[in-house]
Short mmCIF file of C-alpha atoms in Angstrom, two decimals:
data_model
loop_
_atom_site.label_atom_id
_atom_site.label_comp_id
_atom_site.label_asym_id
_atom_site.label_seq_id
_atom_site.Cartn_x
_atom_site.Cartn_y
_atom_site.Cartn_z
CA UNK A 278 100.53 -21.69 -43.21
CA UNK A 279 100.67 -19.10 -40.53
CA UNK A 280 102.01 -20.42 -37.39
CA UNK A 281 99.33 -19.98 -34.37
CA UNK A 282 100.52 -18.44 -31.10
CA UNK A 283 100.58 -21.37 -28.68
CA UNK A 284 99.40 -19.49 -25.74
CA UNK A 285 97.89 -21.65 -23.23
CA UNK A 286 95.30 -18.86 -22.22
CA UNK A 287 93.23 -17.41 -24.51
CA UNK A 288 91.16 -13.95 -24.76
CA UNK A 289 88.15 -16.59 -25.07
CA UNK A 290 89.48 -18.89 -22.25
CA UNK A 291 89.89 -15.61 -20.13
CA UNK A 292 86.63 -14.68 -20.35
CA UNK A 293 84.94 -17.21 -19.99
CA UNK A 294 86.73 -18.02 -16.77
CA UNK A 295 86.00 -14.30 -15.58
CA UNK A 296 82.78 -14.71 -16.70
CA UNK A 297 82.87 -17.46 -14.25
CA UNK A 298 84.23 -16.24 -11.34
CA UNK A 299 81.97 -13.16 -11.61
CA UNK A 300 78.84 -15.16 -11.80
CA UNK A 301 79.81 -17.09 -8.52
CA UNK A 302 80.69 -13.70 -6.77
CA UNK A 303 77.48 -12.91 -7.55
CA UNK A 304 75.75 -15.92 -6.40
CA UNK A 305 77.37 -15.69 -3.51
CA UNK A 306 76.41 -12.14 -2.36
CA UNK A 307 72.73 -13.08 -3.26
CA UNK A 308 72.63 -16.19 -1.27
CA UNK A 309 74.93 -14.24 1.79
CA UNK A 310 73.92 -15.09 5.38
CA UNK A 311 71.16 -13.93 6.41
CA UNK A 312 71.70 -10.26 8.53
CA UNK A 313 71.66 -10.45 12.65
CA UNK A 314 68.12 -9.46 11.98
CA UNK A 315 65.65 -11.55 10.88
CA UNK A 316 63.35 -10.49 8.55
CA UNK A 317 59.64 -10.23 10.06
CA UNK A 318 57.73 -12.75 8.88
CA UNK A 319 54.05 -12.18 7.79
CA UNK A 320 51.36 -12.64 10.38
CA UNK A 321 50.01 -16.33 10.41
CA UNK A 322 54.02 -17.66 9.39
CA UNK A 323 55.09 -20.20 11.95
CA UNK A 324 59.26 -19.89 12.69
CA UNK A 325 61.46 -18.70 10.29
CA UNK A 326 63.19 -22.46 9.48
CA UNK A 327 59.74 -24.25 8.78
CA UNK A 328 58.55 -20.93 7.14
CA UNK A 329 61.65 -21.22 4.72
CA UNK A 330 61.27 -24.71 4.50
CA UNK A 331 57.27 -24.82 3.35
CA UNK A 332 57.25 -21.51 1.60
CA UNK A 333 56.92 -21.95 -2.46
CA UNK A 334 57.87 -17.76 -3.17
CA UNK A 335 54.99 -18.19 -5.42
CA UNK A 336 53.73 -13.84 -4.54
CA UNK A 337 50.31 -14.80 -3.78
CA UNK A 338 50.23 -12.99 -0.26
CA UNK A 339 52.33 -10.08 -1.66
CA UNK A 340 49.48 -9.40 -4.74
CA UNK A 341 46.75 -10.01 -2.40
CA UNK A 342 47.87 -7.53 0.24
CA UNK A 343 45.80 -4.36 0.01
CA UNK A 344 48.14 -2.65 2.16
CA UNK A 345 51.31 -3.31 0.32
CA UNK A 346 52.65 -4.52 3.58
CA UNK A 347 54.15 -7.51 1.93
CA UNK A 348 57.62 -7.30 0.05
CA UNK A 349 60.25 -9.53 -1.17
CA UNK A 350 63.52 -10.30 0.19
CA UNK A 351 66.77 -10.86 -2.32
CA UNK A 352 65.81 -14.65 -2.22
CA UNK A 353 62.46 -14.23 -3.07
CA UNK A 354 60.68 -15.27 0.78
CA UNK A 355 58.01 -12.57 1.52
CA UNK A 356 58.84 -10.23 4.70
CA UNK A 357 56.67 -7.74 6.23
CA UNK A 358 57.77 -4.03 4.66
CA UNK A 359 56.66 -1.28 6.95
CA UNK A 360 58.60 1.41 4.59
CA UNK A 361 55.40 0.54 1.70
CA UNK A 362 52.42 -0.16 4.05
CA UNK A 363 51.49 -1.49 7.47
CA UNK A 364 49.63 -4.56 8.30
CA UNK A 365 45.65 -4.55 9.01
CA UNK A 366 45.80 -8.19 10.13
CA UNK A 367 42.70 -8.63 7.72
CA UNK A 368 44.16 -12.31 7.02
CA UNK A 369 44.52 -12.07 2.77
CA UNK A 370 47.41 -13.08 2.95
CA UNK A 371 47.06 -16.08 4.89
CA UNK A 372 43.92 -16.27 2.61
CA UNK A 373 45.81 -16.64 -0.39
CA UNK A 374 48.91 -18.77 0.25
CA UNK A 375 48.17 -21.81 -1.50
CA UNK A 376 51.01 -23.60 1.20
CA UNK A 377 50.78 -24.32 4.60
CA UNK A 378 53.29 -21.14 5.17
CA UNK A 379 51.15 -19.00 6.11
CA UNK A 380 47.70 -20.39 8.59
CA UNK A 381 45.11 -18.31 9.68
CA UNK A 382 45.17 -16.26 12.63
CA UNK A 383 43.35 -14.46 15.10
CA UNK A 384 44.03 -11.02 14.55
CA UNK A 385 43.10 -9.79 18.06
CA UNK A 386 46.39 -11.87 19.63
CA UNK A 387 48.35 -11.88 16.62
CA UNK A 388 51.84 -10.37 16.59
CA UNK A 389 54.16 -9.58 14.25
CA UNK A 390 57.05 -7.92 16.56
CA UNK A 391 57.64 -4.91 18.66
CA UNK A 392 58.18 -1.34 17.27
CA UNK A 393 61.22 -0.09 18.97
CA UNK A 394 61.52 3.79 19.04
CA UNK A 395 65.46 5.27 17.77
CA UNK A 396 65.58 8.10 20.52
CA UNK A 397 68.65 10.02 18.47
CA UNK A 398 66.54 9.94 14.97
CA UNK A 399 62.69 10.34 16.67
CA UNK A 400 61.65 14.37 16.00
CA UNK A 401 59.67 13.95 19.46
CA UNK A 402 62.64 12.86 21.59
CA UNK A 403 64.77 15.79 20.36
CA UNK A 404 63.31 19.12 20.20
CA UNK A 405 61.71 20.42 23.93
CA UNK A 406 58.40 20.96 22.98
CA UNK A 407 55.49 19.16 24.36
CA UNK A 408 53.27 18.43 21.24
CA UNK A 409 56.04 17.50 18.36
CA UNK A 410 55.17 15.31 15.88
CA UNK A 411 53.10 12.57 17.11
CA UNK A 412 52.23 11.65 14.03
CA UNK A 413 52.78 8.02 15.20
CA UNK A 414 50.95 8.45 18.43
CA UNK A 415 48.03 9.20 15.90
CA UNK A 416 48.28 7.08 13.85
CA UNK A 417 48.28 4.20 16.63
CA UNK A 418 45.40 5.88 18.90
CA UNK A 419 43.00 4.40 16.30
CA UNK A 420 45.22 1.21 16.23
CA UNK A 421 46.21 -0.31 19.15
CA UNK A 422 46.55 2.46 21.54
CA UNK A 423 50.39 1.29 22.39
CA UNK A 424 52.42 4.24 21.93
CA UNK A 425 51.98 7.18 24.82
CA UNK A 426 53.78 10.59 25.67
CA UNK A 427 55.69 11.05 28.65
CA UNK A 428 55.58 14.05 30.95
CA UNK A 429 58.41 15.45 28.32
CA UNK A 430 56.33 14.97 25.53
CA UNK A 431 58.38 11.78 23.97
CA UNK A 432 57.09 9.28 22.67
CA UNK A 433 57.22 5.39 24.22
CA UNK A 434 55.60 1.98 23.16
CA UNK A 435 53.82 -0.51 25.26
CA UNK A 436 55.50 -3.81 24.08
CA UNK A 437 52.67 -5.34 25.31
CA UNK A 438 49.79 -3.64 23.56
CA UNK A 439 51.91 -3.02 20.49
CA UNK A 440 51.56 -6.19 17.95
CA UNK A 441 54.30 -4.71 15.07
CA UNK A 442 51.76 -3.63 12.64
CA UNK A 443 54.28 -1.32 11.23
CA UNK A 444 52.18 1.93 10.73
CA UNK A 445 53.88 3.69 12.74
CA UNK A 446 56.83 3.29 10.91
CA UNK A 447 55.07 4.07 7.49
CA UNK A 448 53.85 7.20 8.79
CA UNK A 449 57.15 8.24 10.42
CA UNK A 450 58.32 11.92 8.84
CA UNK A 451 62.14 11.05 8.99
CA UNK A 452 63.64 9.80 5.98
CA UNK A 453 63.62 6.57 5.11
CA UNK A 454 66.90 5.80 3.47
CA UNK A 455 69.26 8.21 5.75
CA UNK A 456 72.96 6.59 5.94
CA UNK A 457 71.56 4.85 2.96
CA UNK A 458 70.41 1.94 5.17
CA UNK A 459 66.83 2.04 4.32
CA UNK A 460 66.00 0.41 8.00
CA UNK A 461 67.93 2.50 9.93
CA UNK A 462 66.62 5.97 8.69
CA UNK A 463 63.06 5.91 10.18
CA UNK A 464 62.91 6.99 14.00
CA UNK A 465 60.66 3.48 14.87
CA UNK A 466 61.40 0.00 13.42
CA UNK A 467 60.08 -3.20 14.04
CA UNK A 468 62.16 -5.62 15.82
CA UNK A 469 61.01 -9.42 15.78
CA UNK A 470 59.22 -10.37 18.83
CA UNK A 471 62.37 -12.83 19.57
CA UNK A 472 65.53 -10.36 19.31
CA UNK A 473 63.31 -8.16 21.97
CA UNK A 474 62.53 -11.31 24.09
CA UNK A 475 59.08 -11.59 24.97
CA UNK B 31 75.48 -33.92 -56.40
CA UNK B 32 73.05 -36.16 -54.32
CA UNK B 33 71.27 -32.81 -53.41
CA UNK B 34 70.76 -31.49 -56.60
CA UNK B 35 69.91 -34.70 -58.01
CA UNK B 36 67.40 -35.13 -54.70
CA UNK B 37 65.43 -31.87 -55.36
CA UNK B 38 65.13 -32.64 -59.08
CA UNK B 39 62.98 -35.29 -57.99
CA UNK B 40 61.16 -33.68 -55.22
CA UNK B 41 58.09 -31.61 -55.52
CA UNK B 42 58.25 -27.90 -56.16
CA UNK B 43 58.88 -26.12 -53.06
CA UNK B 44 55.51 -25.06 -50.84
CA UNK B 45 54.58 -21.76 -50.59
CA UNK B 46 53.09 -21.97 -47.04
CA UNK B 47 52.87 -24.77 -44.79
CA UNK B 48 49.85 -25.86 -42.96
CA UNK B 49 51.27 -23.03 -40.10
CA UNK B 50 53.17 -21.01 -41.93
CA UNK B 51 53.08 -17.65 -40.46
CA UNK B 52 56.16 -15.17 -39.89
CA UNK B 53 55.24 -13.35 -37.00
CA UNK B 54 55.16 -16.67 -35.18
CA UNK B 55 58.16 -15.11 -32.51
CA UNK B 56 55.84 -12.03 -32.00
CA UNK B 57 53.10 -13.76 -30.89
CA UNK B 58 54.92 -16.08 -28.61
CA UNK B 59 56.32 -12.99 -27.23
CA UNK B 60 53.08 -10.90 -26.85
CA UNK B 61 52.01 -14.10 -25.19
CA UNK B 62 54.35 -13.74 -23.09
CA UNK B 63 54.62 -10.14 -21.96
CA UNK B 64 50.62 -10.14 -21.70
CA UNK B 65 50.83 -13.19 -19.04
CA UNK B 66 53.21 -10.93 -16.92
CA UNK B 67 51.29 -7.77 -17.03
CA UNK B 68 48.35 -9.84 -16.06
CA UNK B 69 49.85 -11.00 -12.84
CA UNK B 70 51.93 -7.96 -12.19
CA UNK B 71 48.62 -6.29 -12.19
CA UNK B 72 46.79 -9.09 -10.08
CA UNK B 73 44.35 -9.44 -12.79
CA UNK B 74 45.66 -13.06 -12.02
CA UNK B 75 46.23 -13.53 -8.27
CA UNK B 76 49.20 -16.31 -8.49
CA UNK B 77 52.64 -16.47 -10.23
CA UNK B 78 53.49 -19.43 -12.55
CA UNK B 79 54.89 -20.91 -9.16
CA UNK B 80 50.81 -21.37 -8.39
CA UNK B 81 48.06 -19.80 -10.20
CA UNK B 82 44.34 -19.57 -9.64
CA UNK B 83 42.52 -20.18 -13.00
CA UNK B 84 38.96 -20.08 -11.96
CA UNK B 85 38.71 -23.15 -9.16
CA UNK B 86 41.46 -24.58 -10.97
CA UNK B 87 44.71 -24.19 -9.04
CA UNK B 88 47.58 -25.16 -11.56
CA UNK B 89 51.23 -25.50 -9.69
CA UNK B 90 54.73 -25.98 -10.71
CA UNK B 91 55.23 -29.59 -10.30
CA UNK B 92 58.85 -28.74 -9.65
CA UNK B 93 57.95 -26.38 -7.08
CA UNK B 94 55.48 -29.10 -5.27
CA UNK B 95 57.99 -31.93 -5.62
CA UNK B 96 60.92 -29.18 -4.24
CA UNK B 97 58.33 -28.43 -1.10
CA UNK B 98 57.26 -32.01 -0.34
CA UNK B 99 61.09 -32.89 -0.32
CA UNK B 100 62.02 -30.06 1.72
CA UNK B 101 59.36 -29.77 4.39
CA UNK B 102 58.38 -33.23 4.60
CA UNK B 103 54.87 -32.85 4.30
CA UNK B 104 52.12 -33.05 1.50
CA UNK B 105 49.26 -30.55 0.83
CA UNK B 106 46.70 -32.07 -0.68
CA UNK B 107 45.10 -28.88 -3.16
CA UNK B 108 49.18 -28.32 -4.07
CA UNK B 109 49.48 -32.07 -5.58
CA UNK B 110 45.80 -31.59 -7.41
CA UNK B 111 47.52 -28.73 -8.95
CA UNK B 112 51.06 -30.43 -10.04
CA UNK B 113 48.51 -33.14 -11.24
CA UNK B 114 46.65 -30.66 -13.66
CA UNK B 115 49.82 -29.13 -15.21
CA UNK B 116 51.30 -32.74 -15.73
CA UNK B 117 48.07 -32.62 -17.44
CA UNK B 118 49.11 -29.22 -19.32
CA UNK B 119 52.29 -31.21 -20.04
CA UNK B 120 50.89 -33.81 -21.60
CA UNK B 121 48.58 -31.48 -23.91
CA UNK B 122 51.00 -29.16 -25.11
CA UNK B 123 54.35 -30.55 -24.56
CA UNK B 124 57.05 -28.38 -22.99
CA UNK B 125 55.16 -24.92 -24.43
CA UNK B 126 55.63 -23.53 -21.37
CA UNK B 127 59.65 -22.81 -21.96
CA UNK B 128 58.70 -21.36 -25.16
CA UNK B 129 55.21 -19.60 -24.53
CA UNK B 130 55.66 -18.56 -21.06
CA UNK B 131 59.17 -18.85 -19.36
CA UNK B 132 60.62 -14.82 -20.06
CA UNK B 133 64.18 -17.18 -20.22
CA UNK B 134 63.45 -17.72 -23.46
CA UNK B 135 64.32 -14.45 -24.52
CA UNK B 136 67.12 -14.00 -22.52
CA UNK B 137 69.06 -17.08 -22.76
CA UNK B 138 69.69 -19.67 -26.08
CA UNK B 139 68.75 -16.49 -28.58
CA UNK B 140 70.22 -17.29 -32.05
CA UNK B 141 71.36 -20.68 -33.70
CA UNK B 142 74.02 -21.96 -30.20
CA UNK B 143 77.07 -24.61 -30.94
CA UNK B 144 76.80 -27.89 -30.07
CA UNK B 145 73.57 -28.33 -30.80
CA UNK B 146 73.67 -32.01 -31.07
CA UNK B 147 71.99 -33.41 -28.21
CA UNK B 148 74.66 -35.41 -26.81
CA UNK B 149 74.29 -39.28 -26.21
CA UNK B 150 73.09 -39.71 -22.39
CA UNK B 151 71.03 -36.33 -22.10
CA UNK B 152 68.05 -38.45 -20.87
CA UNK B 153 70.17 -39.46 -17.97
CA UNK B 154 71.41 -35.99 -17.46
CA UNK B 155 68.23 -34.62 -16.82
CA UNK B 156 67.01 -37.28 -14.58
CA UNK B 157 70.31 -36.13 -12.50
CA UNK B 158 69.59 -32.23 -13.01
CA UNK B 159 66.07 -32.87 -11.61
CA UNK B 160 66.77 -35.76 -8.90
CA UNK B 161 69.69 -32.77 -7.71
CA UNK B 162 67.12 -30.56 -7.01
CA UNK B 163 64.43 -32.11 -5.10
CA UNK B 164 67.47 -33.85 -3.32
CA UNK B 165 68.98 -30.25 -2.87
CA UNK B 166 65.75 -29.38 -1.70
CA UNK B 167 65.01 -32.30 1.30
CA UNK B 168 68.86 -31.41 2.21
CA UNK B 169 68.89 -27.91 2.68
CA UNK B 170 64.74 -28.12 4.29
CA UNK B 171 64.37 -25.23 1.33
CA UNK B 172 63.52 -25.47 -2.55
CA UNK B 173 66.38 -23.88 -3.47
CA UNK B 174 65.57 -23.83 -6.63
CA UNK B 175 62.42 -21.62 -6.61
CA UNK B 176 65.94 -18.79 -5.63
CA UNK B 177 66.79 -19.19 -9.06
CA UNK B 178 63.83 -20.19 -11.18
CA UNK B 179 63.70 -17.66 -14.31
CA UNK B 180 60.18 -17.99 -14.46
CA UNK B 181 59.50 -17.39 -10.50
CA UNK B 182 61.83 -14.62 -10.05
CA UNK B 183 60.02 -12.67 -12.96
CA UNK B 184 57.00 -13.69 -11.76
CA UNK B 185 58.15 -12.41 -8.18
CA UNK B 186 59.67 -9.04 -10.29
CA UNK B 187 56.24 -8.46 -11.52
CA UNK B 188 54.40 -8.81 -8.81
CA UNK B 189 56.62 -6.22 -7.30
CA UNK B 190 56.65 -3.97 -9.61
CA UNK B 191 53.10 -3.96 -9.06
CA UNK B 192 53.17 -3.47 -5.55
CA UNK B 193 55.69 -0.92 -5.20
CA UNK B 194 58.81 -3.18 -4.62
CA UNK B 195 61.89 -3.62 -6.16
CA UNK B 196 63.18 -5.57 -9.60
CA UNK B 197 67.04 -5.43 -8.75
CA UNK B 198 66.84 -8.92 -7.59
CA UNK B 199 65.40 -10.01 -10.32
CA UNK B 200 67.88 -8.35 -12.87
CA UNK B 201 70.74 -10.03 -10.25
CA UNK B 202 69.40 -13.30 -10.51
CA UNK B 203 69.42 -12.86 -14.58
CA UNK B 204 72.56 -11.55 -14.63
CA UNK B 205 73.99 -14.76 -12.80
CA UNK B 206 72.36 -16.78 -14.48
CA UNK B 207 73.41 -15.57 -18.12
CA UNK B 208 77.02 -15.31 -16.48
CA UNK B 209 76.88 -19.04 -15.82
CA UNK B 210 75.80 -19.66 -19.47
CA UNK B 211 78.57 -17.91 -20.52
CA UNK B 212 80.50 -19.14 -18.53
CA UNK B 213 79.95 -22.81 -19.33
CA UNK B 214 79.27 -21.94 -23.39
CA UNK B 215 76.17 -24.21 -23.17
CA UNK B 216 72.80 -22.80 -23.25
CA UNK B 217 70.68 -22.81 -20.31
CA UNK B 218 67.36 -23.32 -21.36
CA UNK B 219 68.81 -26.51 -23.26
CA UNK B 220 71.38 -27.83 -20.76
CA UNK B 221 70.85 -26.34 -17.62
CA UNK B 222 67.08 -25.54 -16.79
CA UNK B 223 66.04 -28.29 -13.70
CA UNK B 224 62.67 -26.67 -15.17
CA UNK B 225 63.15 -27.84 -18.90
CA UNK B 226 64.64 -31.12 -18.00
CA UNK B 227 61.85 -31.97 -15.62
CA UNK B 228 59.06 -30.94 -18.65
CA UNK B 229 61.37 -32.81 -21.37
CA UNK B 230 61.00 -35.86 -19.73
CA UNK B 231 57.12 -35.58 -18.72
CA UNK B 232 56.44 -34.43 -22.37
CA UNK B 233 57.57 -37.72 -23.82
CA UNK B 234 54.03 -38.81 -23.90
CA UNK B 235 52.77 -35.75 -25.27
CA UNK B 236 50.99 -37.05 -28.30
CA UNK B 237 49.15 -33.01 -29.52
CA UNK B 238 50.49 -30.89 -31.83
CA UNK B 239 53.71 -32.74 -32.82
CA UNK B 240 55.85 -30.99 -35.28
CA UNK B 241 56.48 -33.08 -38.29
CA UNK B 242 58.59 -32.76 -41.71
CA UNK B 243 56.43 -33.05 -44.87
CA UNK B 244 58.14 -35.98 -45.85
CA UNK B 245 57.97 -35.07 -49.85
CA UNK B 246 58.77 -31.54 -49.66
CA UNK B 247 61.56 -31.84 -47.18
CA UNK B 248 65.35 -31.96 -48.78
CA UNK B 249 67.25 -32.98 -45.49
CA UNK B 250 69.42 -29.83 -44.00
CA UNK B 251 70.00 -27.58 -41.28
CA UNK B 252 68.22 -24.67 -41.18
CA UNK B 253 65.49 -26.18 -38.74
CA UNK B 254 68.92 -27.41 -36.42
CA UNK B 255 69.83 -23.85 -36.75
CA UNK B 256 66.94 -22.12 -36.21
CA UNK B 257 65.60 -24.27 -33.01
CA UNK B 258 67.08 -23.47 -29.43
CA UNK B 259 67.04 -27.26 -28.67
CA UNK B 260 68.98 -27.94 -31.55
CA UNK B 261 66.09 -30.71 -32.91
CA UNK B 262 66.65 -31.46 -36.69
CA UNK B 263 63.95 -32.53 -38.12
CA UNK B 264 65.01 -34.94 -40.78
CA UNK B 265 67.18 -36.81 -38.64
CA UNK B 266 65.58 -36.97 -34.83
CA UNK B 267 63.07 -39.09 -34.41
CA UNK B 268 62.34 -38.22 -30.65
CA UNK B 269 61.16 -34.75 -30.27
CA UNK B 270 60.22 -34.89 -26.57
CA UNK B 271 62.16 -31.87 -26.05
CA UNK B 272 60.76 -29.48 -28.74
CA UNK B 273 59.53 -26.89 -26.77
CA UNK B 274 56.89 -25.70 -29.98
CA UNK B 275 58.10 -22.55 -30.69
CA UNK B 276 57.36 -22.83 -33.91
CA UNK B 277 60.93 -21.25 -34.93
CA UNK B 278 61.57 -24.34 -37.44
CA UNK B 279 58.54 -23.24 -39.63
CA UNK B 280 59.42 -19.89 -39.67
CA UNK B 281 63.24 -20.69 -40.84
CA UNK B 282 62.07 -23.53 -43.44
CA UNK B 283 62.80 -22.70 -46.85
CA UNK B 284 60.72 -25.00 -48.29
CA UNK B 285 57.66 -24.85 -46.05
CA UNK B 286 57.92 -28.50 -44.99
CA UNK B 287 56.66 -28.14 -41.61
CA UNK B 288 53.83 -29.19 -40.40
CA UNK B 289 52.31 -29.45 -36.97
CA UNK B 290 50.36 -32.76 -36.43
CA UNK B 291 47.27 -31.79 -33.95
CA UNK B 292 47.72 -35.69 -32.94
CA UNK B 293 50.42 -38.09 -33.63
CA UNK B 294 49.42 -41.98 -32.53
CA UNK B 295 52.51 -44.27 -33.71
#
C-alpha cells in the first residue's frame, strides 16, 4: 500500500482556508466605514441612523424615479445620484416606499443639501471671460434661481435658495470621473445640508 | 442480491410519471430570468424584498421581521404583506428558493457531499433565523437585506435598469460563494437565514407534495443525488425542506415520482 504523505496542510486545506480569508477581506471592504461624507439621502428620508434603521433596500423609490436621481450605494441603501439625474421633488419616491423611510414632503421647503461650487475644476471660475459656461446658471434659472454671476462672471450659489436638487451637477461639462473619483471630477457637488451647517 | 431479487418483483419500470418532463430546470430558470427582467424593467414596481401585485403588496417576511426588530416599530400594510407570503408559503412550500431566488443557480449546482441532513438541523435554523432578526434589533439595521441573494439581484436589476451599477452585486456573490467554499457546505442548504426561515414555515405546507410511487420505486440514490437539499425519497419522511424543483423527477430512472396536488395524513 502506498504510504500517504502526512502533511498536516493540504492543497485542499489551503484553499479552502484562502478561500476563507479572501471572502472575509471582501466582506470587509464592502461593509467598510462609511466615507467622511455622508451619502445624501432622498428627499422625504428622516436622519441617516433611523433612515438605515427603517429602510428595507427593497428599489421601489429607485424604479419609480423618473429622473434616475436615485442610485444604490455598495450596501444596497438608496442615495441621491446627481451624476444620472437630478431631483424634481415630484414625491414618487416617497410615493412608492412601502416603509416609513421615506414620508412625504413638501417640495416647496424641502432640501436635500447645498451644491458647493469646486473653484479650481468650475470652467467659469477659470478662464476671464464674462459669459463662460453657465450652463448651470441655466439650468437653475428655471429651477430655483440660486446660482448667480459675479461682476467677474463666476459663478456662486445662494445656500439659501439652493435645496440640492443636483441638476446642476448633472448638467456640469467637466468630467465626471477625473482623478478617477467619480465625485470629485464635476466642478459642483452636493454637500449634505449638515457637513455645510445650516 | 436483495435488489435484484426486489425489482424481479416490482412492476416494470414507468415510462413517464404523472410530471415527467425533462426540461423541468429550463423552465424553472426561464421563470426565473423572466421575473428579473420584469422588475429590472419596472414592468413590476417592487423587488422580491416588497412587490406590488395588483393591491396585493406581498413582502419578505424576513425582511419585515429584520425591520420591526431593528427600528422598533410596526407598519401595518408591511405585516399584511409578510402575512400573504406566509400565505404563499403555505401554498407552495419553499418554491421560492427554487423558482425565484437567482442563488439557486449559483450556489448548491450538482449532487454536494454531505447531503444527509444532519440530526439537529431544525434547531439550527431556528438559530440561523433568531441570529438575524437579533442581528438586526442590535445593530438598529437588517443586516441581512446587505447580503440577501435574492435582494441584491433584485437591487442589480433594478439598476441595471436605471443606469446604475451591478459590481456590487457580483461582490456580494462573489463573497458569498467564497464563504461556501470556504466552509464546503452549500449555502442554499446550510446557510440561507432565507431558506431556513421558509423550511420551517413550509412544514405545514400540505400542496403539491412530492411523493415516491410506492410500487415502482426500488429504494436508491439518484433522487439524494440529484436534489440540492439532499432529500431521499425512500427514506425521509419529512420533506419540509424540498424546495420543488422538481430535479428528483427529472433524475428518476424509473419514473416513480409523483407530485401529490394535496397530501392530508
Amino acid at each position: 500500500m502506498k504510504k500517504q504523505p502526512d502533511s498536516k496542510f493540504s492543497r485542499r486545506e489551503f484553499l479552502r482556508i484562502a478561500g476563507g480569508a479572501s471572502s472575509v477581506g471582501l466582506l470587509y471592504w464592502l461593509l467598510r466605514p462609511a466615507q467622511a461624507s455622508a451619502a445624501l439621502l432622498p428627499p422625504g428620508a428622516q436622519d441617516s441612523t433611523i433612515f438605515k434603521a427603517i429602510c428595507i433596500r427593497c428599489g421601489k423609490c429607485v424604479a419609480a424615479c423618473e429622473q434616475k436621481a436615485i442610485n444604490f450605494d455598495e450596501a444596497g441603501f438608496p442615495f441621491m445620484d446627481a451624476l444620472q439625474g437630478w431631483c424634481d421633488f415630484s414625491g414618487d419616491c416617497t410615493k412608492a416606499c412601502p416603509t416609513a423611510a421615506l414620508l412625504p414632503f413638501n417640495p416647496d421647503i424641502a432640501k436635500i443639501g447645498t451644491a458647493v461650487i469646486d473653484t479650481d475644476r468650475c470652467i467659469a471660475w477659470n478662464l476671464t471671460c464674462q459669459l463662460c459656461c453657465g450652463l448651470c446658471i441655466r439650468v437653475c434659472d428655471e429651477l430655483q434661481q440660486a446660482i448667480y454671476r459675479d461682476e467677474d462672471g463666476n459663478p456662486h450659489i445662494d445656500p439659501v435658495r439652493c435645496n440640492g436638487c443636483g441638476a446642476c451637477v448633472t448638467i456640469c461639462p467637466r468630467s465626471a470621473y477625473a482623478d478617477g473619483n467619480p465625485q470629485r471630477g464635476k466642478a459642483v457637488s452636493i454637500q449634505s445640508v449638515n457637513s455645510v451647517g445650516l | 442480491m436483495t435488489t435484484r431479487i426486489i425489482s424481479a418483483t416490482k412492476p416494470k419500470r414507468r415510462k413517464k410519471s404523472k410530471f415527467q418532463l425533462k426540461l423541468w430546470p429550463t423552465v424553472r430558470f426561464v421563470f426565473t430570468i423572466g421575473f428579473f427582467i420584469l422588475i429590472g424593467t419596472d414592468i413590476w414596481n417592487g423587488s422580491t424584498c416588497v412587490v406590488d401585485i395588483g393591491p396585493v403588496q406581498i413582502a419578505c417576511p424576513l425582511g419585515v421581521a429584520q425591520l420591526i426588530a431593528a427600528s422598533r416599530k410596526i407598519i401595518p400594510a408591511l405585516l399584511v404583506g409578510a402575512l400573504v407570503s406566509l400565505g404563499l408559503i403555505f401554498f407552495f412550500g419553499r418554491a421560492f428558493c427554487s423558482w425565484i431566488c437567482p442563488g439557486r443557480w449559483i450556489f448548491n449546482r450538482g449532487p454536494v457531499k454531505n447531503s444527509k441532513p444532519w440530526k439537529y438541523r431544525a434547531w439550527v435554523q431556528r438559530v440561523i433565523v433568531g441570529g438575524v432578526v437579533g442581528a438586526a434589533f442590535v445593530c438598529h439595521n437588517p443586516i441581512f437585506c446587505t447580503i440577501c441573494p435574492a435582494g441584491v439581484v433584485c437591487r442589480g436589476a433594478i439598476a441595471a435598469g436605471n443606469g446604475g451599477s451591478v459590481l456590487p452585486t457580483i461582490g456580494w456573490y462573489t463573497m458569498l460563494v467564497g464563504a461556501e467554499w470556504a466552509t464546503g457546505r452549500s449555502w442554499c442548504r446550510d446557510m440561507c437565514p432565507l431558506g431556513a426561515a421558509f423550511s420551517r414555515i413550509s412544514r405545514w405546507n400540505p400542496f403539491l407534495k412530492i411523493r415516491r410511487a410506492e410500487d415502482t420505486c426500488i429504494p436508491c440514490v439518484a433522487c439524494q443525488r440529484a436534489c440540492p437539499e439532499g432529500l431521499n425519497l425512500s427514506k425521509d419522511h419529512d420533506f419540509s425542506t424540498c424546495t420543488k424543483c422538481l430535479e428528483c423527477i427529472v433524475a428518476c430512472p424509473r419514473g416513480a415520482v409523483d407530485v401529490e396536488l394535496l397530501q392530508i395524513n
